[in-house]
Coordinates of C-alpha atoms in Angstrom, one line a residue:
Chain E
M1 CA -122.0 41.4 166.9
A2 CA -120.3 38.2 165.6
W3 CA -123.7 36.5 165.8
D4 CA -125.5 39.0 164.0
Y5 CA -124.9 38.0 160.3
I6 CA -125.6 34.3 161.3
L7 CA -128.9 35.3 162.6
Q8 CA -129.8 37.4 159.9
G9 CA -128.8 34.7 157.4
F10 CA -131.0 32.2 159.2
S11 CA -134.0 34.3 159.3
E12 CA -133.6 35.1 155.7
A13 CA -133.3 31.5 155.0
L14 CA -136.3 30.6 156.4
G15 CA -138.2 32.7 154.0
L16 CA -136.4 31.1 151.0
I17 CA -137.2 27.4 152.0
T18 CA -140.2 27.3 149.9
E19 CA -139.0 29.2 146.7
P20 CA -139.5 27.2 143.8
Y21 CA -135.8 27.3 142.9
V22 CA -134.9 25.8 146.2
V23 CA -137.6 23.2 146.3
E24 CA -136.5 22.1 142.7
I25 CA -132.8 21.6 144.1
A26 CA -133.9 19.5 147.0
L27 CA -136.2 17.4 145.1
R28 CA -133.4 16.9 142.6
S29 CA -131.1 15.9 145.5
I30 CA -133.6 13.3 146.9
K31 CA -134.1 12.1 143.3
V32 CA -130.4 11.5 142.2
S33 CA -129.5 10.0 145.8
G34 CA -132.6 7.9 145.8
I35 CA -131.7 6.4 142.4
A36 CA -127.9 5.9 143.7
T37 CA -129.4 4.0 146.7
I38 CA -131.8 1.7 144.7
M39 CA -129.0 0.9 142.3
A40 CA -126.6 0.1 145.1
V41 CA -129.1 -1.9 146.9
A42 CA -129.8 -3.7 143.8
W43 CA -126.5 -5.1 143.3
S44 CA -125.4 -5.0 147.0
L45 CA -128.0 -7.2 148.4
P46 CA -127.0 -10.2 146.0
L47 CA -123.5 -9.5 146.9
S48 CA -123.7 -9.5 150.5
M49 CA -125.9 -12.6 150.4
L50 CA -122.9 -14.5 149.0
I51 CA -120.5 -13.0 151.1
G52 CA -122.6 -13.2 154.3
L53 CA -124.3 -16.6 153.8
K54 CA -121.8 -18.6 152.1
N55 CA -118.3 -19.8 153.2
F56 CA -115.5 -19.6 151.1
R57 CA -111.8 -19.3 151.2
G58 CA -110.7 -15.7 151.3
K59 CA -113.8 -14.4 152.8
W60 CA -112.0 -12.6 155.5
L61 CA -109.9 -10.9 152.8
V62 CA -113.0 -9.9 150.6
K63 CA -114.7 -8.3 153.9
T64 CA -111.6 -6.3 154.8
F65 CA -111.3 -5.0 151.1
V66 CA -115.0 -3.9 151.3
N67 CA -114.4 -2.3 154.6
G68 CA -111.3 -0.6 153.3
L69 CA -113.5 0.7 150.5
M70 CA -115.5 2.6 152.8
G71 CA -112.6 5.0 153.4
V72 CA -112.1 6.3 150.2
P73 CA -112.7 9.9 150.1
T74 CA -115.3 11.2 147.9
V75 CA -113.0 13.5 145.9
I76 CA -111.0 10.5 145.2
W77 CA -114.1 8.8 143.8
G78 CA -114.8 12.1 141.7
L79 CA -111.3 12.0 140.3
I80 CA -111.4 8.3 139.5
L81 CA -114.8 8.7 138.1
Y82 CA -113.9 11.8 136.0
L83 CA -111.1 9.8 134.5
F84 CA -113.4 7.0 133.6
L85 CA -116.5 8.8 132.3
V86 CA -114.8 11.9 130.5
P87 CA -115.7 11.1 126.7
K88 CA -112.1 10.0 126.0
G89 CA -112.1 7.7 129.2
P90 CA -113.0 3.9 129.2
L91 CA -116.7 4.5 129.9
G92 CA -116.6 7.8 128.0
G93 CA -119.4 6.0 125.6
L94 CA -121.9 5.9 128.6
G95 CA -122.4 9.9 128.2
L96 CA -122.5 10.2 131.7
L97 CA -120.3 13.0 132.6
Y98 CA -122.1 16.2 133.7
T99 CA -125.4 14.3 134.1
E100 CA -127.8 13.5 137.0
M101 CA -127.6 9.7 136.2
G102 CA -123.9 10.2 136.3
I103 CA -124.1 11.5 140.0
S104 CA -126.1 8.6 140.8
F105 CA -124.1 6.2 139.6
G106 CA -120.9 7.7 141.3
Q107 CA -123.1 7.9 144.5
A108 CA -124.0 4.3 144.1
L109 CA -120.3 3.2 144.0
L110 CA -119.5 5.4 146.9
I111 CA -122.2 3.6 149.1
T112 CA -122.0 0.0 147.9
P113 CA -119.3 -0.6 150.3
I114 CA -121.5 0.8 153.2
I115 CA -124.4 -1.4 152.5
I116 CA -122.7 -4.4 151.7
S117 CA -120.7 -4.1 155.1
I118 CA -123.8 -3.4 157.1
V119 CA -126.0 -6.2 155.4
V120 CA -123.1 -8.7 155.8
N121 CA -122.7 -7.9 159.4
S122 CA -126.3 -8.4 160.2
L123 CA -126.8 -11.4 158.2
E124 CA -124.0 -13.0 160.0
T125 CA -125.2 -12.2 163.2
I126 CA -128.4 -13.6 162.6
E127 CA -127.5 -16.5 160.5
E128 CA -126.2 -18.9 163.3
E129 CA -129.2 -19.0 165.3
I130 CA -131.9 -19.1 162.4
R131 CA -130.5 -21.1 160.0
E132 CA -129.7 -24.1 162.2
L133 CA -133.3 -23.8 163.7
A134 CA -134.8 -23.7 160.2
L135 CA -133.0 -26.5 159.0
T136 CA -134.0 -28.7 161.9
L137 CA -137.5 -27.6 161.4
G138 CA -137.1 -29.2 158.0
A139 CA -136.4 -26.2 155.7
D140 CA -134.3 -26.5 153.0
E141 CA -131.2 -24.6 152.2
I142 CA -132.7 -22.1 150.1
R143 CA -135.6 -21.5 152.5
A144 CA -133.3 -21.3 155.2
S145 CA -131.4 -18.7 153.7
L146 CA -134.2 -16.7 152.9
Q147 CA -135.4 -16.8 156.5
V148 CA -132.0 -15.3 157.4
V149 CA -132.6 -12.5 155.0
F150 CA -136.1 -11.7 156.4
E151 CA -135.1 -11.8 159.8
S152 CA -132.2 -9.4 158.9
A153 CA -134.5 -6.8 157.6
G154 CA -133.7 -4.3 160.6
G155 CA -130.0 -4.4 159.2
I156 CA -131.0 -4.0 155.6
I157 CA -133.1 -1.1 156.3
L158 CA -130.2 0.6 158.3
A159 CA -128.0 -0.1 155.4
V160 CA -130.2 1.5 152.9
I161 CA -130.8 4.7 155.1
A162 CA -127.1 4.9 155.9
G163 CA -126.4 4.6 152.0
F164 CA -128.9 7.3 151.3
N165 CA -127.6 9.6 154.1
R166 CA -124.1 9.3 152.7
A167 CA -125.0 9.7 149.2
I168 CA -127.0 12.8 149.6
A169 CA -124.6 14.4 151.8
E170 CA -121.5 14.1 149.6
L171 CA -120.1 16.7 147.7
G172 CA -116.9 15.4 145.7
I173 CA -118.9 13.3 143.2
A174 CA -121.8 15.7 142.8
L175 CA -119.4 18.6 141.9
M176 CA -116.8 16.7 139.9
I177 CA -119.2 14.3 137.9
G178 CA -122.3 16.6 137.9
G179 CA -120.7 20.0 137.5
N180 CA -123.4 22.0 139.2
I181 CA -125.1 22.9 136.2
Y182 CA -128.2 25.1 136.4
V183 CA -130.3 26.8 133.7
R184 CA -133.8 28.2 134.7
G185 CA -136.3 25.4 133.5
G186 CA -133.5 23.5 132.3
Y187 CA -133.5 19.9 131.3
Y188 CA -129.9 19.0 131.9
N189 CA -129.4 20.9 135.2
T190 CA -127.2 18.8 137.9
R191 CA -127.1 21.4 140.8
V192 CA -128.0 19.4 144.0
L193 CA -128.1 20.5 147.5
T194 CA -124.5 20.3 148.4
T195 CA -122.9 21.7 145.3
A196 CA -125.5 24.9 145.6
I197 CA -124.2 25.1 149.3
Q198 CA -120.8 25.1 148.2
M199 CA -121.4 27.7 145.3
Y200 CA -123.4 30.2 147.4
T201 CA -121.0 30.0 150.1
V202 CA -118.2 30.9 147.7
R203 CA -120.3 33.5 146.1
A204 CA -120.8 34.8 149.8
E205 CA -124.7 34.4 149.4
M206 CA -125.2 33.1 152.7
S207 CA -129.0 33.0 153.3
I208 CA -129.6 30.9 150.5
A209 CA -126.7 28.6 151.4
I210 CA -128.2 28.3 155.2
A211 CA -131.7 27.6 153.5
L212 CA -130.2 24.7 151.6
G213 CA -128.4 23.7 154.3
I214 CA -131.5 23.5 156.6
I215 CA -133.1 21.4 154.1
L216 CA -130.4 18.9 153.7
M217 CA -130.1 18.6 157.4
G218 CA -133.9 18.0 157.7
I219 CA -133.6 15.3 155.1
V220 CA -130.9 13.7 156.9
L221 CA -132.4 13.8 160.2
G222 CA -135.8 12.8 159.1
V223 CA -134.6 9.8 157.3
N224 CA -132.7 8.8 160.5
L225 CA -135.8 9.3 162.5
L226 CA -137.6 7.1 160.1
S227 CA -135.0 4.4 160.3
N228 CA -135.0 4.4 164.1
L229 CA -138.8 4.2 164.0
I230 CA -138.8 1.3 161.8
R231 CA -136.1 -0.6 163.9
K232 CA -137.9 0.1 167.2
W233 CA -141.3 -1.2 165.8
L234 CA -139.5 -4.4 164.4
S235 CA -137.7 -5.2 167.8
Chain Z
M1 CA -147.3 -19.0 165.9
R2 CA -145.2 -16.3 167.3
G3 CA -142.5 -17.0 164.5
E4 CA -145.0 -16.7 161.7
H5 CA -146.3 -13.6 163.5
V6 CA -142.8 -12.0 163.3
M7 CA -142.3 -13.1 159.9
N8 CA -145.5 -11.4 158.9
K9 CA -144.4 -8.1 160.4
K10 CA -141.3 -8.4 158.4
V11 CA -143.0 -9.0 155.1
A12 CA -145.2 -5.9 156.1
V13 CA -141.9 -4.2 156.4
F14 CA -140.5 -5.1 153.0
A15 CA -144.1 -4.2 151.3
V16 CA -143.9 -0.8 153.1
L17 CA -140.2 -0.3 151.8
L18 CA -141.2 -1.6 148.3
I19 CA -144.1 1.1 148.2
I20 CA -141.6 3.9 149.4
G21 CA -139.3 2.8 146.5
V22 CA -141.9 3.0 144.0
T23 CA -143.0 6.3 145.2
F24 CA -139.4 7.4 145.0
G25 CA -139.2 6.3 141.4
C26 CA -142.2 8.2 140.7
I27 CA -141.2 11.3 142.0
G28 CA -137.8 10.9 140.3
S29 CA -139.2 10.1 137.0
S30 CA -142.4 12.1 136.8
P31 CA -140.9 15.5 135.9
Q32 CA -138.5 13.9 133.2
E33 CA -141.4 12.1 131.8
T34 CA -143.4 15.2 131.1
D35 CA -140.1 16.8 129.5
T36 CA -139.3 14.0 127.4
S37 CA -141.4 15.0 124.4
E38 CA -139.4 18.2 124.2
K39 CA -136.1 17.3 125.4
P40 CA -133.9 20.0 124.0
K41 CA -130.6 19.8 122.5
V42 CA -127.7 20.3 124.8
L43 CA -124.4 22.1 124.4
T44 CA -121.8 21.6 126.9
I45 CA -119.8 24.8 127.2
S46 CA -116.4 25.0 129.4
T47 CA -116.1 28.4 130.7
T48 CA -113.6 30.5 132.7
T49 CA -114.9 31.3 136.0
S50 CA -114.4 35.1 135.7
L51 CA -117.5 35.0 133.2
Y52 CA -119.5 32.5 135.1
D53 CA -119.1 34.1 138.6
T54 CA -121.0 37.2 137.3
G55 CA -123.9 35.4 136.6
I56 CA -123.9 36.6 133.0
L57 CA -123.9 33.1 131.3
E58 CA -126.6 31.6 133.4
N59 CA -128.9 34.6 133.6
I60 CA -128.7 36.1 130.3
V61 CA -126.8 33.8 127.6
A62 CA -128.4 30.6 128.3
P63 CA -132.1 31.6 128.7
A64 CA -131.6 33.8 125.6
F65 CA -130.1 31.3 123.6
K66 CA -132.5 28.5 124.6
E67 CA -135.5 30.6 123.7
K68 CA -134.1 31.4 120.3
Y69 CA -133.0 28.1 119.2
N70 CA -134.2 25.6 122.0
I71 CA -130.8 24.5 122.8
E72 CA -130.0 24.2 126.5
L73 CA -126.4 25.4 127.4
R74 CA -124.7 23.5 130.0
F75 CA -121.8 25.7 131.6
I76 CA -119.0 24.1 133.4
P77 CA -117.0 26.6 135.1
K78 CA -113.4 25.8 135.7
G79 CA -110.9 28.3 134.6
T80 CA -109.2 28.5 131.4
G81 CA -106.8 25.8 132.1
G82 CA -109.4 23.4 133.3
A83 CA -111.7 24.3 130.5
I84 CA -109.1 23.4 127.9
M85 CA -108.4 20.2 129.6
D86 CA -112.4 19.4 129.7
A87 CA -112.3 20.4 125.9
K88 CA -109.3 18.0 125.2
N89 CA -110.9 15.0 126.8
G90 CA -114.0 15.4 124.7
A91 CA -116.3 16.7 127.3
S92 CA -117.3 19.9 125.9
D93 CA -118.7 21.5 122.4
A94 CA -116.9 24.9 122.9
I95 CA -114.7 26.8 125.1
L96 CA -115.2 30.4 126.5
V97 CA -111.7 31.6 127.5
H98 CA -109.4 34.7 127.9
A99 CA -105.8 33.6 127.9
L100 CA -104.4 34.2 124.4
S101 CA -101.1 32.0 124.9
K102 CA -103.2 29.1 126.1
E103 CA -105.9 29.3 123.4
Q104 CA -103.3 29.6 120.7
A105 CA -101.5 26.4 122.2
F106 CA -105.0 24.7 122.0
M107 CA -105.6 25.5 118.6
E108 CA -101.9 24.6 117.6
E109 CA -102.7 21.0 118.8
G110 CA -105.6 20.9 116.8
Y111 CA -108.5 20.8 119.2
G112 CA -109.9 24.3 118.7
V113 CA -111.4 26.0 115.4
N114 CA -113.2 29.2 114.4
R115 CA -112.2 31.4 117.2
K116 CA -114.3 34.5 118.0
V117 CA -113.4 37.3 120.1
F118 CA -116.9 38.6 121.5
A119 CA -116.2 40.7 124.7
Y120 CA -113.9 42.4 126.7
N121 CA -113.1 44.4 129.9
F122 CA -110.3 45.3 132.1
F123 CA -108.3 43.5 134.8
V124 CA -107.6 45.6 137.7
I125 CA -105.4 45.6 140.8
V126 CA -107.6 45.6 143.9
G127 CA -106.5 46.0 147.7
P128 CA -107.5 47.6 150.7
K129 CA -108.7 51.2 150.9
D130 CA -105.9 52.2 153.2
D131 CA -103.4 50.9 150.3
P132 CA -100.3 50.2 152.7
A133 CA -98.0 49.6 149.9
G134 CA -99.0 52.8 148.5
I135 CA -99.9 51.7 144.8
R136 CA -102.8 53.7 144.0
G137 CA -102.9 55.3 140.6
L138 CA -99.4 53.8 139.6
S139 CA -98.5 51.6 136.3
V140 CA -99.1 48.0 136.8
T141 CA -95.1 47.4 136.9
E142 CA -94.7 50.1 139.3
A143 CA -97.5 48.8 141.5
L144 CA -96.2 45.2 141.5
K145 CA -92.8 46.3 142.3
K146 CA -94.1 48.4 145.3
I147 CA -96.3 45.3 146.4
A148 CA -93.1 42.8 146.3
E149 CA -91.1 45.5 148.2
Y150 CA -93.9 45.8 150.9
G151 CA -94.3 41.9 150.9
K152 CA -90.7 41.5 151.5
A153 CA -90.8 43.8 154.6
H154 CA -93.9 41.9 156.0
P155 CA -93.7 38.3 155.5
D156 CA -95.8 37.4 158.4
Q157 CA -99.0 38.1 156.3
P158 CA -100.4 37.6 153.0
V159 CA -99.8 40.7 151.0
W160 CA -100.6 39.5 147.4
V161 CA -103.2 36.7 146.9
S162 CA -102.7 34.8 143.4
R163 CA -105.1 32.5 142.1
D164 CA -102.6 30.0 140.9
D165 CA -105.2 27.9 139.3
G166 CA -104.2 27.9 135.7
S167 CA -107.0 30.4 134.8
G168 CA -107.1 33.0 132.2
T169 CA -106.6 35.5 135.1
N170 CA -103.7 33.8 136.6
T171 CA -102.0 33.6 133.1
K172 CA -102.2 37.3 132.8
E173 CA -101.0 37.9 136.4
I174 CA -98.0 35.6 135.7
A175 CA -97.1 37.9 132.7
L176 CA -97.8 40.9 134.5
W177 CA -95.2 39.7 137.2
K178 CA -92.7 38.7 134.4
A179 CA -93.1 42.3 132.9
A180 CA -92.3 43.8 136.5
G181 CA -89.1 41.5 136.5
F182 CA -90.3 38.7 138.8
D183 CA -90.5 35.1 138.2
F184 CA -93.9 33.7 139.5
E185 CA -92.6 30.2 140.4
E186 CA -90.1 32.0 142.7
L187 CA -92.5 34.4 144.1
K188 CA -94.9 31.4 145.3
N189 CA -92.3 30.3 147.7
E190 CA -92.0 33.8 149.4
K191 CA -94.3 34.1 152.6
W192 CA -96.0 37.1 151.9
F193 CA -97.4 35.6 148.5
G194 CA -100.5 33.6 149.0
T195 CA -102.3 31.1 146.6
T196 CA -105.7 30.1 146.7
G197 CA -105.9 27.5 143.7
S198 CA -109.5 28.6 143.4
G199 CA -111.7 30.9 141.3
M200 CA -112.0 34.5 141.0
G201 CA -115.0 34.9 143.6
N202 CA -113.3 32.9 146.2
T203 CA -109.9 34.7 145.7
L204 CA -111.4 38.0 146.3
L205 CA -113.3 36.8 149.4
Y206 CA -110.0 35.9 150.7
T207 CA -108.1 38.8 149.7
S208 CA -110.7 41.1 151.2
E209 CA -110.7 39.2 154.4
R210 CA -107.0 39.3 154.8
K211 CA -106.8 42.9 153.7
A212 CA -104.3 41.9 150.8
Y213 CA -104.0 42.7 147.2
T214 CA -105.0 40.9 144.0
L215 CA -105.5 40.9 140.3
S216 CA -109.1 40.6 139.4
D217 CA -111.2 40.8 136.4
I218 CA -113.4 43.9 136.9
G219 CA -116.7 42.0 136.5
T220 CA -116.4 39.7 139.1
Y221 CA -115.0 42.6 141.4
L222 CA -117.8 44.9 140.5
K223 CA -120.2 42.2 141.4
Y224 CA -118.9 41.3 144.9
Q225 CA -118.3 44.7 145.9
K226 CA -121.6 46.0 145.1
E227 CA -123.3 43.3 146.8
G228 CA -121.2 44.2 149.7
K229 CA -119.2 40.9 150.1
I230 CA -115.8 42.2 149.7
D231 CA -114.1 45.6 151.0
L232 CA -111.5 46.3 148.3
D233 CA -110.8 49.3 146.1
V234 CA -109.6 49.4 142.5
L235 CA -106.0 50.8 143.0
V236 CA -104.7 50.1 139.4
D237 CA -106.7 50.3 136.4
K238 CA -104.5 51.9 133.6
G239 CA -102.4 50.4 131.4
E240 CA -102.7 48.5 128.0
Q241 CA -101.6 45.1 129.5
L242 CA -104.8 45.3 131.6
I243 CA -107.2 44.5 128.6
N244 CA -109.1 41.2 129.1
V245 CA -110.4 39.7 125.8
Y246 CA -113.0 36.9 125.8
A247 CA -113.3 34.5 123.1
I248 CA -115.2 31.4 122.2
I249 CA -113.3 28.4 120.5
I250 CA -115.4 25.6 118.7
I251 CA -114.0 22.3 119.1
N252 CA -112.5 20.8 116.1
P253 CA -115.0 18.1 114.8
E254 CA -112.0 16.4 112.9
K255 CA -109.9 16.2 116.2
I256 CA -113.0 15.0 118.5
E257 CA -116.0 13.4 116.8
S258 CA -119.4 13.3 118.1
K259 CA -119.2 17.0 119.4
D260 CA -122.1 19.4 118.1
F261 CA -120.0 21.4 115.9
D262 CA -123.1 23.3 114.3
G263 CA -124.7 24.0 117.6
A264 CA -121.4 25.5 118.9
M265 CA -121.2 27.5 115.7
L266 CA -124.7 28.8 116.6
L267 CA -123.6 30.0 120.0
A268 CA -120.5 31.8 118.6
K269 CA -122.7 33.4 116.1
W270 CA -125.2 34.6 118.5
L271 CA -122.6 35.9 121.1
T272 CA -121.2 38.0 118.2
S273 CA -124.6 39.1 116.7
E274 CA -126.5 42.3 117.4
E275 CA -128.6 40.6 119.8
G276 CA -125.8 38.9 121.7
Q277 CA -123.6 42.0 121.6
K278 CA -126.5 44.0 123.2
A279 CA -127.3 41.4 125.9
I280 CA -123.6 41.8 127.0
A281 CA -123.6 45.6 126.8
E282 CA -126.6 45.6 129.1
Y283 CA -125.6 43.0 131.7
G284 CA -125.1 44.4 135.1
K285 CA -126.1 48.1 134.1
K286 CA -129.2 48.2 136.2
E287 CA -127.7 46.2 139.0
F288 CA -124.4 47.7 139.3
G289 CA -124.7 51.2 137.4
R290 CA -122.4 50.0 135.0
A291 CA -121.8 47.1 132.3
L292 CA -119.5 44.4 133.7
F293 CA -118.5 43.6 130.0
Y294 CA -118.1 45.6 126.8
P295 CA -119.3 44.1 123.4
A296 CA -116.2 43.6 121.1
I297 CA -117.7 43.8 117.9
P298 CA -118.2 47.5 117.7
V299 CA -115.1 48.2 118.6
L300 CA -113.5 46.1 115.8
E301 CA -115.9 47.5 113.1
K302 CA -115.0 51.0 114.2
K303 CA -111.1 50.0 113.7
E304 CA -109.9 53.0 115.9
G305 CA -109.1 53.8 119.3
N306 CA -106.6 52.6 122.0
V307 CA -108.9 49.6 122.9
F308 CA -108.9 48.8 119.3
K309 CA -105.4 48.6 119.3
W310 CA -105.0 46.9 122.6
M311 CA -107.4 44.3 121.6
L312 CA -105.5 43.4 118.7
K313 CA -102.3 43.4 120.6
Y314 CA -103.4 41.4 123.5
G315 CA -106.3 39.4 122.2
F316 CA -105.6 38.8 118.5
M317 CA -103.2 36.2 116.9
K318 CA -100.6 37.2 114.5
D319 CA -101.0 35.3 110.9
G320 CA -98.5 36.5 108.4
D321 CA -98.8 40.2 107.9
S322 CA -102.0 40.5 109.4
Y323 CA -103.6 40.5 113.2
T324 CA -106.8 38.0 113.1
E325 CA -109.0 36.5 115.8
C326 CA -108.5 33.1 114.1
P327 CA -105.6 32.5 111.7
S328 CA -106.6 31.0 108.4
K329 CA -105.3 27.4 109.3
F330 CA -107.6 27.1 112.2
R331 CA -110.7 28.1 110.4
H332 CA -113.1 25.1 109.5
N333 CA -116.4 25.4 107.5
A334 CA -117.0 28.6 108.8
A335 CA -120.4 30.3 108.4
Y336 CA -119.1 33.6 109.4
D337 CA -116.4 36.1 108.6
F338 CA -113.3 36.8 110.8
F339 CA -111.9 40.1 111.7
E340 CA -108.4 40.5 110.1
F341 CA -106.3 43.6 110.3
P342 CA -102.9 44.7 108.7
A343 CA -100.1 44.3 111.2
T344 CA -99.3 48.1 110.8
V345 CA -102.4 49.0 112.9
V346 CA -100.6 47.6 115.8
E347 CA -96.8 47.9 115.1
G348 CA -96.5 51.1 113.3

């Protein structure tokens, strides 16, 4: 009895997965979180190299702070970003509230500490062995550092994928900064997988919520699989 | 040699990643590029959830408006309180709301101008079919008293569910409790009094689940009931206080700059035009067997009947000796007329 409606929802969901509307939302999710990941990587890699390859006073404090940022709930990010991005807020002039780019920006901030943390960790693990070796083989400081970064490829890939997965799975920022806007054929739509699932669950339209959920799980698991394959191939 | 081999492999991986990244970028940007040539204008409209949850805005208003003016409507559903906050913070070009007292405060503070009433329907008290508190067919005040009585006798379960989200429906609910002699803030502390802090749809689902009572707008109730998501009956639907008047308020361009005043005015005009009123009247008829909203303009033009009086009493503002949808001090470069009737229509 109790399983009936889940099974029914599931079987209906399978039929909905290829609907243009569902595909559109899925693609938007991938795009928004993909851009977020690219942005986050763009500023996290240099920062990680600064933190991971250099010794400076207060390094421990910086790392602790970055780790701490990982625990900030997405609704807190949503709230802070709303206050900053609303037209009257300090960053209101950017016009990011209720836009895809706004979600990307918020998600990029959310995953930055995750990416930095993983990359720094892997740089530090590798640094000891490689840099010494490279230096004794006659490489200069920069060559040696580059070598460390190359050797950390596995860690960097892991970081990128962990970041992307976190971004595409979060709801708070997507809802509060994106607003779940949808107009048929619209240009300014911001509905993504998580906000759509939330909405359809509230509206009790379970089949489409399940269909979107299956896609979201598919993306997350698929990307994880890819990451494991790459790392296996690397080692 | 081996070191070099490993390094080549890593370079290859970076190359692969780069390609993936570029592909991503292309997937991401291609639909945008094709659209850029005809990027439509956009209006951001903060709206009450009771309008939004029925689907009328997304399914009817937005497509029709876009087709006519090539302006895309971005609806942010938040409840009247949240909609007003968004507007004050400069996020919206106009608001769609249904809470006269809050609307008046919003306009007094200088944020809103050119209010137009465009639709109405009724609030209803809904509850379980077997109606344990026995309120079916009573007046609102009597029904609420009965519910409170029943609730006090059954403190171990939610008997009444309140949205408690600062929405228009919630504002009406607070006023109805007050009229029945209760204080909402005190009621909230009682065990039988549940709150969801959430939109109309969510609240109806919870109410149905817990076999409790709640105040709903008829539109959302009908949609959810017809689709079989909830199992609640309309128990109280009589009484003038239950009228629910929807209005659009344009953001005052002198108070908040860089908002699209003209675009928002177009929307107000369209909603009150023959075409817009017809769309409102038709919505839901096919699907639910009856309309979810009624067009307001025909009633106001006819100037008679109970609904006309109620609409003035509960949806119009007093301006000197008359009732108007928008007092003259809140009018700004209006390209349309406002309804205005002598106070005697309501009071005498």
